[in-house]
CSV table of C-alpha atoms and ligand atoms in Angstrom, one decimal:
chain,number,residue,atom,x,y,z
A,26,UNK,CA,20.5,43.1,68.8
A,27,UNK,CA,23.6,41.6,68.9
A,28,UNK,CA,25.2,43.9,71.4
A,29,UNK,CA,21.8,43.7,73.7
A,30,UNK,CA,22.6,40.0,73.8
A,31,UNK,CA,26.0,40.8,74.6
A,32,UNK,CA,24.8,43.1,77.3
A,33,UNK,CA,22.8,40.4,78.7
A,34,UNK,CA,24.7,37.6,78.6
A,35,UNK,CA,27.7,40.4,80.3
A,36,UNK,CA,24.6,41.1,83.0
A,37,UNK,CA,23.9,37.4,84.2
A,38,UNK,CA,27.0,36.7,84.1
A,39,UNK,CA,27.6,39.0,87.3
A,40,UNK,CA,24.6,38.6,89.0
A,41,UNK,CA,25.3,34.9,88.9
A,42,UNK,CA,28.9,35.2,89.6
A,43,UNK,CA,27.8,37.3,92.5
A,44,UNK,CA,24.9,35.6,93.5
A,45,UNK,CA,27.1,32.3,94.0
A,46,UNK,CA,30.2,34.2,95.5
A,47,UNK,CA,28.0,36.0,98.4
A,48,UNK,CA,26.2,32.1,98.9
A,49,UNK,CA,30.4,30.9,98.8
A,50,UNK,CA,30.7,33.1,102.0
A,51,UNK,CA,27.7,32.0,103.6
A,52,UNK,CA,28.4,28.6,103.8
A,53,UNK,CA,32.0,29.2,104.7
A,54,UNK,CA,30.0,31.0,107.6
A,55,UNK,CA,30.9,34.3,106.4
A,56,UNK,CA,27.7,35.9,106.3
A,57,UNK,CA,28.1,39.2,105.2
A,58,UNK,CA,24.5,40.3,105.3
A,59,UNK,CA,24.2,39.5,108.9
A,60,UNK,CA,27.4,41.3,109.5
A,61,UNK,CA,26.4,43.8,107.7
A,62,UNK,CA,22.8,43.9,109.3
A,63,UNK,CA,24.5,45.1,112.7
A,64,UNK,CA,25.8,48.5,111.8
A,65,UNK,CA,22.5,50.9,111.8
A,66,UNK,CA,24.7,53.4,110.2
A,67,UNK,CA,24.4,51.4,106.6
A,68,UNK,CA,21.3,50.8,106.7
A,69,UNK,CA,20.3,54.3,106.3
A,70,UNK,CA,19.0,56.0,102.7
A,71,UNK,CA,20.6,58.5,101.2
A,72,UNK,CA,19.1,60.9,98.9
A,73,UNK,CA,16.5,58.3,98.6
A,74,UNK,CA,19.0,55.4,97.8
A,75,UNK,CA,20.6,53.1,100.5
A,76,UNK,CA,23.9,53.7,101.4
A,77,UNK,CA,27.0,52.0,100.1
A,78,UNK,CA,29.3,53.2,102.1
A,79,UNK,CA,32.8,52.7,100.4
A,80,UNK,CA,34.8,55.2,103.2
A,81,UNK,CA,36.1,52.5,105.4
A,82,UNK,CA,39.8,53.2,105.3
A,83,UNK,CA,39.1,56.7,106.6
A,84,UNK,CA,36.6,55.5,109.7
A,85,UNK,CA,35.1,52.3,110.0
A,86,UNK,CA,31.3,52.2,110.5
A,87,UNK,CA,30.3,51.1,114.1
A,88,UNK,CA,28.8,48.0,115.0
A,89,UNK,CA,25.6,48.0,117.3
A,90,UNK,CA,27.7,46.0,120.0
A,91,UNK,CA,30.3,49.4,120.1
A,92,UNK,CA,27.1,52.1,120.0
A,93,UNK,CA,25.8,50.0,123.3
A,94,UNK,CA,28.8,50.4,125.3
A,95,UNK,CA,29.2,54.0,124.9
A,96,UNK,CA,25.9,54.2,125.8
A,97,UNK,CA,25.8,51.9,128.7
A,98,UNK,CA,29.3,53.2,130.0
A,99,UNK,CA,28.1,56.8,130.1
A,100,UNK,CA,24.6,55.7,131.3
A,101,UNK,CA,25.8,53.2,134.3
A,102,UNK,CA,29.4,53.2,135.3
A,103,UNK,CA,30.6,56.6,134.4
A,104,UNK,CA,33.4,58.3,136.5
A,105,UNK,CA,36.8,59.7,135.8
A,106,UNK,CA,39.4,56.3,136.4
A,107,UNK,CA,42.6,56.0,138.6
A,108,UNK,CA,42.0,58.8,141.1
A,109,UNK,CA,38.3,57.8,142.9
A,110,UNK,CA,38.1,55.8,145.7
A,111,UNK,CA,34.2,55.3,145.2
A,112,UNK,CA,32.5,52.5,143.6
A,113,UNK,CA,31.6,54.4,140.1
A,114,UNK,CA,35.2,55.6,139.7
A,115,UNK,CA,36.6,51.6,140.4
A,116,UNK,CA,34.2,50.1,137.8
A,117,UNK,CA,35.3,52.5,134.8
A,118,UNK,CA,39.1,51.8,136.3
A,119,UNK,CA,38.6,48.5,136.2
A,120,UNK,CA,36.5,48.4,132.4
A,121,UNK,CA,39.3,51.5,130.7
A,122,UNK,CA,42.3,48.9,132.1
A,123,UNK,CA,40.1,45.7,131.2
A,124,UNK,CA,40.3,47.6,128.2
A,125,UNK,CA,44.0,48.0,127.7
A,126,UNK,CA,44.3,44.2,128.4
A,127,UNK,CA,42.2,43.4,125.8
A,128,UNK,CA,44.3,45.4,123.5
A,129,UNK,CA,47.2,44.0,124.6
A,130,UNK,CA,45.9,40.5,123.8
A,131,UNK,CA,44.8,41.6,120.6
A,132,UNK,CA,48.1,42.3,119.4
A,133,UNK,CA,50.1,40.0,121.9
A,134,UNK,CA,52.2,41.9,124.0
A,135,UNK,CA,52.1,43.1,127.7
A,136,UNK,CA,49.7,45.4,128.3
A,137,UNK,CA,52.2,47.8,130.0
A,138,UNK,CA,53.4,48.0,126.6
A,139,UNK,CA,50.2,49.5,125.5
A,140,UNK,CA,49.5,53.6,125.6
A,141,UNK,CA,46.1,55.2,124.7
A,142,UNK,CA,46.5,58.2,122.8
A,143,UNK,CA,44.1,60.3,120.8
A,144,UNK,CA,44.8,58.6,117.7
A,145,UNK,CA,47.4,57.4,115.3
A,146,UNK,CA,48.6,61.2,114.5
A,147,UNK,CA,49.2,61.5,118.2
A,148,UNK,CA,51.0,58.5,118.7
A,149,UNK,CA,53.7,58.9,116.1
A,150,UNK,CA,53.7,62.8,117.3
A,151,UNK,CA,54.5,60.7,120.8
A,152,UNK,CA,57.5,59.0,119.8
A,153,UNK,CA,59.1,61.9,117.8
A,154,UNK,CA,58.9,64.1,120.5
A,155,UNK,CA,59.5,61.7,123.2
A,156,UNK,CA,62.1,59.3,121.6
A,157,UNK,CA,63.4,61.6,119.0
A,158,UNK,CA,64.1,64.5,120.5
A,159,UNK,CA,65.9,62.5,123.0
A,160,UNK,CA,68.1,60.2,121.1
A,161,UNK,CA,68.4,62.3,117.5
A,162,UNK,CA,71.8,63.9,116.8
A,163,UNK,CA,72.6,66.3,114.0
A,164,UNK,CA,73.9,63.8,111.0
A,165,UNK,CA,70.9,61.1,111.6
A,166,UNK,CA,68.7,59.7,109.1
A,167,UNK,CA,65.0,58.7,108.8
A,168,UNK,CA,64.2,56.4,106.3
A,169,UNK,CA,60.5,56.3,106.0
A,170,UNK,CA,58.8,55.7,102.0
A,171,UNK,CA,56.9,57.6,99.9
A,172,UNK,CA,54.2,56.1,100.4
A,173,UNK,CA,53.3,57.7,103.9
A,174,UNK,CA,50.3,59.2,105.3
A,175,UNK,CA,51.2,62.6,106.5
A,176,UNK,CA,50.7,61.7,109.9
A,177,UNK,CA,53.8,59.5,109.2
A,178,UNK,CA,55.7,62.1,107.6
A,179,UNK,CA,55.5,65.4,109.4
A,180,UNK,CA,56.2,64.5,112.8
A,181,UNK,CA,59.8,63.5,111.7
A,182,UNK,CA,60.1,66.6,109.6
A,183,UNK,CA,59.4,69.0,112.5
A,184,UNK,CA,62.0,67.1,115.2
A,185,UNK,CA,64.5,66.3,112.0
A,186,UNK,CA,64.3,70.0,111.2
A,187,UNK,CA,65.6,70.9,115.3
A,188,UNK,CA,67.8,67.7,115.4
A,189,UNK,CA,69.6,68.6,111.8
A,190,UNK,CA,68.4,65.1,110.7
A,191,UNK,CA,68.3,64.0,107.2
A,192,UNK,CA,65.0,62.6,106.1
A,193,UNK,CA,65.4,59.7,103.1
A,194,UNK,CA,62.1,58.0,101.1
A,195,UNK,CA,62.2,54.7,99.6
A,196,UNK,CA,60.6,54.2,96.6
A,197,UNK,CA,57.5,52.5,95.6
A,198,UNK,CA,56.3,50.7,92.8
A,199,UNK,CA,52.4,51.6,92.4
A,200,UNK,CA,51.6,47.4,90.6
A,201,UNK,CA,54.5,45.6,92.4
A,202,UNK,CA,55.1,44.4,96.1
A,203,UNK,CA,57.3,46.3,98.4
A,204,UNK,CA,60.4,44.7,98.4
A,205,UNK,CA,62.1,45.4,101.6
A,206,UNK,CA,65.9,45.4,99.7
A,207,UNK,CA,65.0,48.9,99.0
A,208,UNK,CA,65.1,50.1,102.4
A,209,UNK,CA,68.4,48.1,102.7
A,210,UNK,CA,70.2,50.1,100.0
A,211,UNK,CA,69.2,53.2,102.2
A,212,UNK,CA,70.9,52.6,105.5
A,213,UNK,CA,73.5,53.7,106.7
A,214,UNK,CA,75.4,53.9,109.5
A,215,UNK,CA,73.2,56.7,110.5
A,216,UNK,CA,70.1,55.2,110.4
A,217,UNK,CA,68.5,55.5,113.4
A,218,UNK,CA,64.4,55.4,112.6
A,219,UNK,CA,62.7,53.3,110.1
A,220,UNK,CA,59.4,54.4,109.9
A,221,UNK,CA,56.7,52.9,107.2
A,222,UNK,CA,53.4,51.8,106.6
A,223,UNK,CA,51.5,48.4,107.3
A,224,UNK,CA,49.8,49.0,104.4
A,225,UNK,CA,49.4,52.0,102.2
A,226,UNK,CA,46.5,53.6,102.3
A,227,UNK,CA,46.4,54.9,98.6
A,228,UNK,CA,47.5,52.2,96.7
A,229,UNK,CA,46.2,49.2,99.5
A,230,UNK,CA,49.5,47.8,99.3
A,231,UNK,CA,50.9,45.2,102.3
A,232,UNK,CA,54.4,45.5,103.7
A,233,UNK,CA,57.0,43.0,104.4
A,234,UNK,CA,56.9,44.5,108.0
A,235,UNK,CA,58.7,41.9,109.7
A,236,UNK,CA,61.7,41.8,107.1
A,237,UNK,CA,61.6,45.7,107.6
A,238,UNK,CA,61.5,45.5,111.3
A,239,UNK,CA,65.1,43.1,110.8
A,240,UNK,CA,66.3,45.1,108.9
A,241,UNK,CA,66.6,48.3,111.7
A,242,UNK,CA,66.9,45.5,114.5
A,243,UNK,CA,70.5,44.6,112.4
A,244,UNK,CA,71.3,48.6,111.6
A,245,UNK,CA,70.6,49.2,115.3
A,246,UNK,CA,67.4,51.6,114.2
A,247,UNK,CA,64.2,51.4,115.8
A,248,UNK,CA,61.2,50.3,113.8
A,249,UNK,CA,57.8,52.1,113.7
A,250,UNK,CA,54.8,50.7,111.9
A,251,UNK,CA,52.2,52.9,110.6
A,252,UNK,CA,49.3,50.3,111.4
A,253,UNK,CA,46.4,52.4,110.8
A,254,UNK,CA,45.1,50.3,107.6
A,255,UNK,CA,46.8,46.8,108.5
A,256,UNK,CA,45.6,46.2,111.9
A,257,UNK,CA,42.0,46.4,110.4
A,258,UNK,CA,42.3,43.6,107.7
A,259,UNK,CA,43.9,41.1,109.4
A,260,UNK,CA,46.1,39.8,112.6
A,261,UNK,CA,48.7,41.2,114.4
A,262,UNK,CA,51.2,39.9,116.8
A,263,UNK,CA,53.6,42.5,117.8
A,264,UNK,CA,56.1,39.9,119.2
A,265,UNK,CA,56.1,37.9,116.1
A,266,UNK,CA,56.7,41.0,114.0
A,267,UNK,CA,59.3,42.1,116.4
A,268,UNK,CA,58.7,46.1,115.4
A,269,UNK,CA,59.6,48.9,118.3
A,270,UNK,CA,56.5,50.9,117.8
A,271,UNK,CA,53.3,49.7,116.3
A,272,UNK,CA,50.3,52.5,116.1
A,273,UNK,CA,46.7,52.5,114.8
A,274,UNK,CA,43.5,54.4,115.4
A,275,UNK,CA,40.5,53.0,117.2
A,276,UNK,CA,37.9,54.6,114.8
A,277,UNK,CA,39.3,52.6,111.6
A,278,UNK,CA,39.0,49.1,113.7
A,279,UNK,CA,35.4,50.2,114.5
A,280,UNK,CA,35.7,51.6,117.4
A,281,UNK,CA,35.2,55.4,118.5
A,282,UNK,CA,37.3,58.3,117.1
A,283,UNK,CA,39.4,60.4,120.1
A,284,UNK,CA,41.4,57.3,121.1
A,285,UNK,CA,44.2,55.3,119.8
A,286,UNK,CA,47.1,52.7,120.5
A,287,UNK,CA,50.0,53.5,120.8
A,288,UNK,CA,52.4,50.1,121.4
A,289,UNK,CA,55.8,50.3,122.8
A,290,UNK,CA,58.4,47.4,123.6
A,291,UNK,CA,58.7,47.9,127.4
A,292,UNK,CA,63.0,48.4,127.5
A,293,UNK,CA,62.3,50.9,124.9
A,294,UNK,CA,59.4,53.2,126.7
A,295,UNK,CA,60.9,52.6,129.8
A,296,UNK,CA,64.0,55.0,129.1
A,297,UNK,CA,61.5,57.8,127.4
A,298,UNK,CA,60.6,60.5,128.9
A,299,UNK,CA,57.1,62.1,129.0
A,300,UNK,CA,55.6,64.1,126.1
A,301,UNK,CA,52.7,65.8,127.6
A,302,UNK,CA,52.8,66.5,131.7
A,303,UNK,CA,49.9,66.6,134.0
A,304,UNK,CA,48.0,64.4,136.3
A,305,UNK,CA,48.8,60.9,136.0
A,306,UNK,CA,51.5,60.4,134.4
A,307,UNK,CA,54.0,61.6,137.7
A,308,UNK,CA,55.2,59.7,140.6
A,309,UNK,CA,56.6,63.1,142.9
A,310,UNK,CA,55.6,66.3,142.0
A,311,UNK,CA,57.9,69.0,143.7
A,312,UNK,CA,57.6,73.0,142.7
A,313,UNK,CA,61.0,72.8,141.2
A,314,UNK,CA,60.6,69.1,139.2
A,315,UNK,CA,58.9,66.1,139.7
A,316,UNK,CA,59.3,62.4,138.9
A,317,UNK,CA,57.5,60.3,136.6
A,318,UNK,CA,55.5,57.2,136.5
A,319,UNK,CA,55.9,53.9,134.5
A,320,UNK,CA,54.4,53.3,130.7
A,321,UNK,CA,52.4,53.7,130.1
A,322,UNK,CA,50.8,55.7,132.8
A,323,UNK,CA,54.2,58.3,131.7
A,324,UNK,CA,52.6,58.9,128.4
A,325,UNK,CA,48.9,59.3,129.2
A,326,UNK,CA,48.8,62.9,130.9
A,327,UNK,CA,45.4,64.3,132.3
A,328,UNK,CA,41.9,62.5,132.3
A,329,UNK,CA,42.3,59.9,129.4
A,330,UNK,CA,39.9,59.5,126.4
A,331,UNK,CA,37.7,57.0,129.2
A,332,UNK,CA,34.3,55.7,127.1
A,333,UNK,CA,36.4,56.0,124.2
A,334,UNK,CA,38.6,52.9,125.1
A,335,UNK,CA,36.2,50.9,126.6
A,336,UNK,CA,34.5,50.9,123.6
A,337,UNK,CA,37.7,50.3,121.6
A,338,UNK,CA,37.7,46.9,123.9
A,339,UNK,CA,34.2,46.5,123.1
A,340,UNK,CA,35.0,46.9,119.7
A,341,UNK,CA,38.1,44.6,119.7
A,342,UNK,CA,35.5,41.6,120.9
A,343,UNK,CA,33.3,41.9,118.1
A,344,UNK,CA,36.1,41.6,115.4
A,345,UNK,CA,37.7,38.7,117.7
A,346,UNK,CA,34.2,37.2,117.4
A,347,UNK,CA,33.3,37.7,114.1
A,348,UNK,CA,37.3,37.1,112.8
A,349,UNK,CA,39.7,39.2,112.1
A,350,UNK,CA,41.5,36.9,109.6
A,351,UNK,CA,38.1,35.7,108.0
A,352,UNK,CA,37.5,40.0,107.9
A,353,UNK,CA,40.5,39.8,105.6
A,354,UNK,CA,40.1,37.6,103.7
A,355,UNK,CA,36.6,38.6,102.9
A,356,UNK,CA,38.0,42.2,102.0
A,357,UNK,CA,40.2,40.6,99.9
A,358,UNK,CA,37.9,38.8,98.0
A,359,UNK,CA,35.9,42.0,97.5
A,360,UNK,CA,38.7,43.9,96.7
A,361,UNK,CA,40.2,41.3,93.9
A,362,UNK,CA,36.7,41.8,92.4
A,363,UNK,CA,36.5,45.2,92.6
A,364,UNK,CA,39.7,45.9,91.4
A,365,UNK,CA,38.7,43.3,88.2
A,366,UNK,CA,35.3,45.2,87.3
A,367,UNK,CA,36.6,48.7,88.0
A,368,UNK,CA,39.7,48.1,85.6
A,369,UNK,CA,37.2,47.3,82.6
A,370,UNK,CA,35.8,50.0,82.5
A,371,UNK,CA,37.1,52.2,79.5
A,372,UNK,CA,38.0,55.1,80.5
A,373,UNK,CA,39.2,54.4,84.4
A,374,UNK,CA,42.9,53.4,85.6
A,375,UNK,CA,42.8,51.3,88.9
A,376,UNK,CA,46.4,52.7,90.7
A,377,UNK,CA,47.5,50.3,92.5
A,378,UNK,CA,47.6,46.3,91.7
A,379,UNK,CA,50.2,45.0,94.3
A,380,UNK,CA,49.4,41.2,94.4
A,381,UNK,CA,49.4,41.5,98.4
A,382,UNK,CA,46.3,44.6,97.7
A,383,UNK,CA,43.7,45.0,100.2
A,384,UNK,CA,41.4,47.2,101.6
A,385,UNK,CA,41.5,50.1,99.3
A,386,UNK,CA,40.8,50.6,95.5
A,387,UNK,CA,42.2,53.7,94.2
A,388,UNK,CA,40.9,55.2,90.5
A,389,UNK,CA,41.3,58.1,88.3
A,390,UNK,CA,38.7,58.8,85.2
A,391,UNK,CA,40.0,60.1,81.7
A,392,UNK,CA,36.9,62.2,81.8
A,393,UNK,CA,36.2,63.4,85.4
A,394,UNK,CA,38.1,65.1,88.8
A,395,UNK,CA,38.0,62.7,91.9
A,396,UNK,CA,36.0,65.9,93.3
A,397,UNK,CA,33.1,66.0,90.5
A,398,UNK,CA,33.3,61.8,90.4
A,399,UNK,CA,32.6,61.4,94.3
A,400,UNK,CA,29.6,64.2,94.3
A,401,UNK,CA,28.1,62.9,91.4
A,402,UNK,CA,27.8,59.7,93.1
A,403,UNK,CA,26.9,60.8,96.1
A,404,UNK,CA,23.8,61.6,94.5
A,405,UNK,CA,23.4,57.3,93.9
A,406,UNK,CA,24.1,56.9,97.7
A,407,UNK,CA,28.1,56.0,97.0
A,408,UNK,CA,30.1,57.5,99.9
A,409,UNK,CA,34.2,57.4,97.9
A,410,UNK,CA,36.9,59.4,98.9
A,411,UNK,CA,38.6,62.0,96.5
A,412,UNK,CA,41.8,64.0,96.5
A,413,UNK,CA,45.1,63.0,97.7
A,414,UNK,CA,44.2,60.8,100.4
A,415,UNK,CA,46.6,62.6,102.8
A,416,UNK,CA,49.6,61.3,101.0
A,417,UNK,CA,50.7,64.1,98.9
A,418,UNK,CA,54.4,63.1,98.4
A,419,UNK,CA,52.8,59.6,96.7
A,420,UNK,CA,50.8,61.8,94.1
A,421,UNK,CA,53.7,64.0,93.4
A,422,UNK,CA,55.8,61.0,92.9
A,423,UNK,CA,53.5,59.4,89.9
A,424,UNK,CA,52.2,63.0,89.0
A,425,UNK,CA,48.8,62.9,90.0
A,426,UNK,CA,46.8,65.4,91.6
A,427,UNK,CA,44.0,63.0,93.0
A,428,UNK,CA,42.3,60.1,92.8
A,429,UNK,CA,39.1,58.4,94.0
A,430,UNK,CA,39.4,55.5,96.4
A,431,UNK,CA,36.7,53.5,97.3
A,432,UNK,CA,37.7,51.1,100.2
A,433,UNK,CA,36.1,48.4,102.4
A,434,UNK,CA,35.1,46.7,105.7
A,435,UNK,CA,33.9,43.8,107.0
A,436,UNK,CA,30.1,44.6,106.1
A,437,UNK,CA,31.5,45.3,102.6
A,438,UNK,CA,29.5,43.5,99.6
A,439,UNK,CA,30.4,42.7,95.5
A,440,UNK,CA,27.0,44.4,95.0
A,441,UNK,CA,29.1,47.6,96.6
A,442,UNK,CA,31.5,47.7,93.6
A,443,UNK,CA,28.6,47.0,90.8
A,444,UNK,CA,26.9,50.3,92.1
A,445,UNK,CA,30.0,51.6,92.1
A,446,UNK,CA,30.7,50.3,88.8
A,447,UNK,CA,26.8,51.8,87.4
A,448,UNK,CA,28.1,55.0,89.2
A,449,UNK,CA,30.9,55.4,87.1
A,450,UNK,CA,29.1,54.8,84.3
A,451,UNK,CA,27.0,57.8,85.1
A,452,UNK,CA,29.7,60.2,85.7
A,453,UNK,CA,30.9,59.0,81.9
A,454,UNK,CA,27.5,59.8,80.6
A,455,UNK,CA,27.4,63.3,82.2
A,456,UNK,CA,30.8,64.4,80.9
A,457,UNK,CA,29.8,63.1,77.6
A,458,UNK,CA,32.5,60.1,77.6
B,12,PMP,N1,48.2,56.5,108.8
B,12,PMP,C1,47.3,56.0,107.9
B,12,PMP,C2,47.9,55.0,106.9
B,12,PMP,C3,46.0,56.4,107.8
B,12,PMP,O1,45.2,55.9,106.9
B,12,PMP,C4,45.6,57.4,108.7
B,12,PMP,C5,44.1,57.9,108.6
B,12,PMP,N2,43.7,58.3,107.4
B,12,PMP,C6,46.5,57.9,109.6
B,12,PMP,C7,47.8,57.5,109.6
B,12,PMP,C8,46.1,59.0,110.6
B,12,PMP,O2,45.1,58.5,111.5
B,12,PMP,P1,44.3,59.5,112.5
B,12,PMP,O3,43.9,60.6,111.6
B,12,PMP,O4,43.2,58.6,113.0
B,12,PMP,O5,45.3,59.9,113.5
């Protein structure tokens, strides 16, 4: 009797807390709900339960606003851009660079600092074949941390491995802000890349990136920020960071997948040479060699992903209107409480409690895989991520195999993390825990 009371009292006590959180929002005029309400995508069932979709670090749902554009760009104005001298091919010119100056706006900086790529993978790709190979001597170092998606690590393997360039990882501590001393201690006088995350996308911790950015500015290093996960919780003003190279994928800022930013500072791309040839990226094109064209036009080779950044710009004004520091700060919100009530629970280890967190919870279960945790609750209509998240070297570091990592959006509710929370409870249950 006692413990039912318990249970109870435990019960009201988060519907209430929740109840007068999600009302907090509303009147700051943070209304989730009607957020949420604009991305069909989550209001789908599945397997007869509605979706909580808690997948957002690895690709944002889409917004209704984003879905229209695609749909009216193919449907109205659809040509290939830069080469037509016909009405069709002007408009989609004139909406994929409206595009690129939205961007650029976004994230304050020219927008001839601004190349599309394909995604976040190819952009780092682009400045390790482009800069790299140019400016890499035998003897060099990388510093970069463990803590890197392997989009952030491999690139510099496969040019450190034809340069003869030493590659050195800082350290992380899973609970505990980065503190940007340790990169200090690891330059040297041949440090000539810095490369490192916004924020990680295991354990959801932010980086000091303008202290790191100084810090290669004064060792004469370039700096290159993995923004895949930051750019999506919060603003970013490449001036004020003062980084090199800045990257993220359209499809986690909920936008399309196939396209991706690549920034540059323009004295830096200016002295790169191309990475991919083809049309549009040359100036004179002679059998023997050719010459090329500005950035970014040099780095964007062949027919460019068109629809897909027009509706990265589409999606760009729907976090500008809705907030992208008020985004934030909601995820963070959900995130503190997620974090709280998934700790609780006997039995699971939250890894990762950085006070600077956001955006991604990451768990393992005394009793249960990632793998046989995210199908069971797949079953309750939970979408989670399981396994190693892409970031191998950060599991070998702390000796993990996997975990599960639940992370969030701007549609993202508390209600989210007490499914998530009942889910977990199941998974106990079934392994008899
Ligand atoms: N870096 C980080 C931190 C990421 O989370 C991801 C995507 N999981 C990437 C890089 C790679 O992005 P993409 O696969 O879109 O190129």
């Amino acid at each position: 009797m006692i413990l039912f009371l318990l249970k109870l009292r435990l019960a009201c006590f988060l519907y209430w807390n929740n109840y007068k959180k999600e009302e907090f929002d509303i009147m700051k005029n943070y209304n989730v709900d009607k957020i949420k309400a604009q991305f069909p995508a989550l209001n789908r069932m599945v397997w007869d339960k509605p979706l909580v979709y808690l997948d957002s670090a690895a690709s944002m749902q889409k917004p209704q606003k984003v879905l229209d554009a695609i749909q009216s760009s193919y449907s109205f104005n659809y040509s290939n851009v830069h080469r037509g001298l016909h009405k069709l091919s002007e408009e989609a010119t004139s909406d994929y660079e409206g595009a690129r100056k939205k961007i650029a706006n976004f994230i304050n900086c020219s927008d001839k600092e601004v190349i599309f790529t394909s995604g976040a993978t190819a952009a780092i790709n682009l400045i390790a074949y482009s800069w790299g190979l140019k400016n890499l001597l035998p003897g060099d170092e990388i510093i970069i941390t463990i803590a890197e998606h392997h989009a952030n690590i491999v690139p510099w393997q496969i040019i450190a491995q034809q340069k003869g360039v030493k590659i050195i990882a800082a350290n992380i501590i899973p609970d505990e802000d980065f503190n940007s001393e340790i990169i200090k201690s690891l330059v040297t006088e041949n440090t000539k890349i810095i490369a490192f995350p916004h924020v990680s996308n295991v354990l959801g911790t932010v980086f000091p990136v303008k202290e790191i950015c100084k810090i290669a500015k004064d060792c004469g290093a370039i700096s290159v920020v993995d923004g895949c996960q930051g750019i999506i919780h919060g603003k970013v003003d490449v001036e004020e960071l003062d980084c090199d190279f800045y990257c993220f994928s359209g499809h986690k800022l909920y936008g399309p997948t196939g396209i991706g930013i690549l920034y540059g500072k323009s004295d830096i791309l200016i002295d790169m040479p191309p990475f991919l040839g083809g049309g549009d990226m040359i100036d004179i094109v002679k059998i023997q060699n050719s010459t090329f064209a500005d950035p970014p036009a040099r780095f964007e080779a062949g027919t460019p992903p068109i629809i897909q950044a027009i509706a990265l710009g589409h999606a760009i004004d729907w976090v500008v209107e809705v907030g992208i520091d008020e985004i934030g700060k909601h995820e963070k919100k959900i995130i503190s409480y997620g974090t709280e009530l998934l700790d609780s629970i006997d039995g699971v280890k939250v890894f990762g409690k950085a006070p600077s967190k956001t955006g991604v919870i990451s768990f393992t279960m005394d009793c249960a895989h990632s793998h046989d945790i995210a199908t069971i609750i797949d079953r309750e209509g939970i979408a989670v991520r399981a396994g190693h998240h892409c970031a191998q070297p950060l599991m070998d570091a702390f000796d993990l195999v996997s975990t599960t990592r639940a992370s969030v959006g701007a549609y993202s509710k508390y209600e989210d993390f007490d499914k998530l929370a009942a889910g977990l409870t199941k998974v106990k249950k079934i392994f008899g825990a």
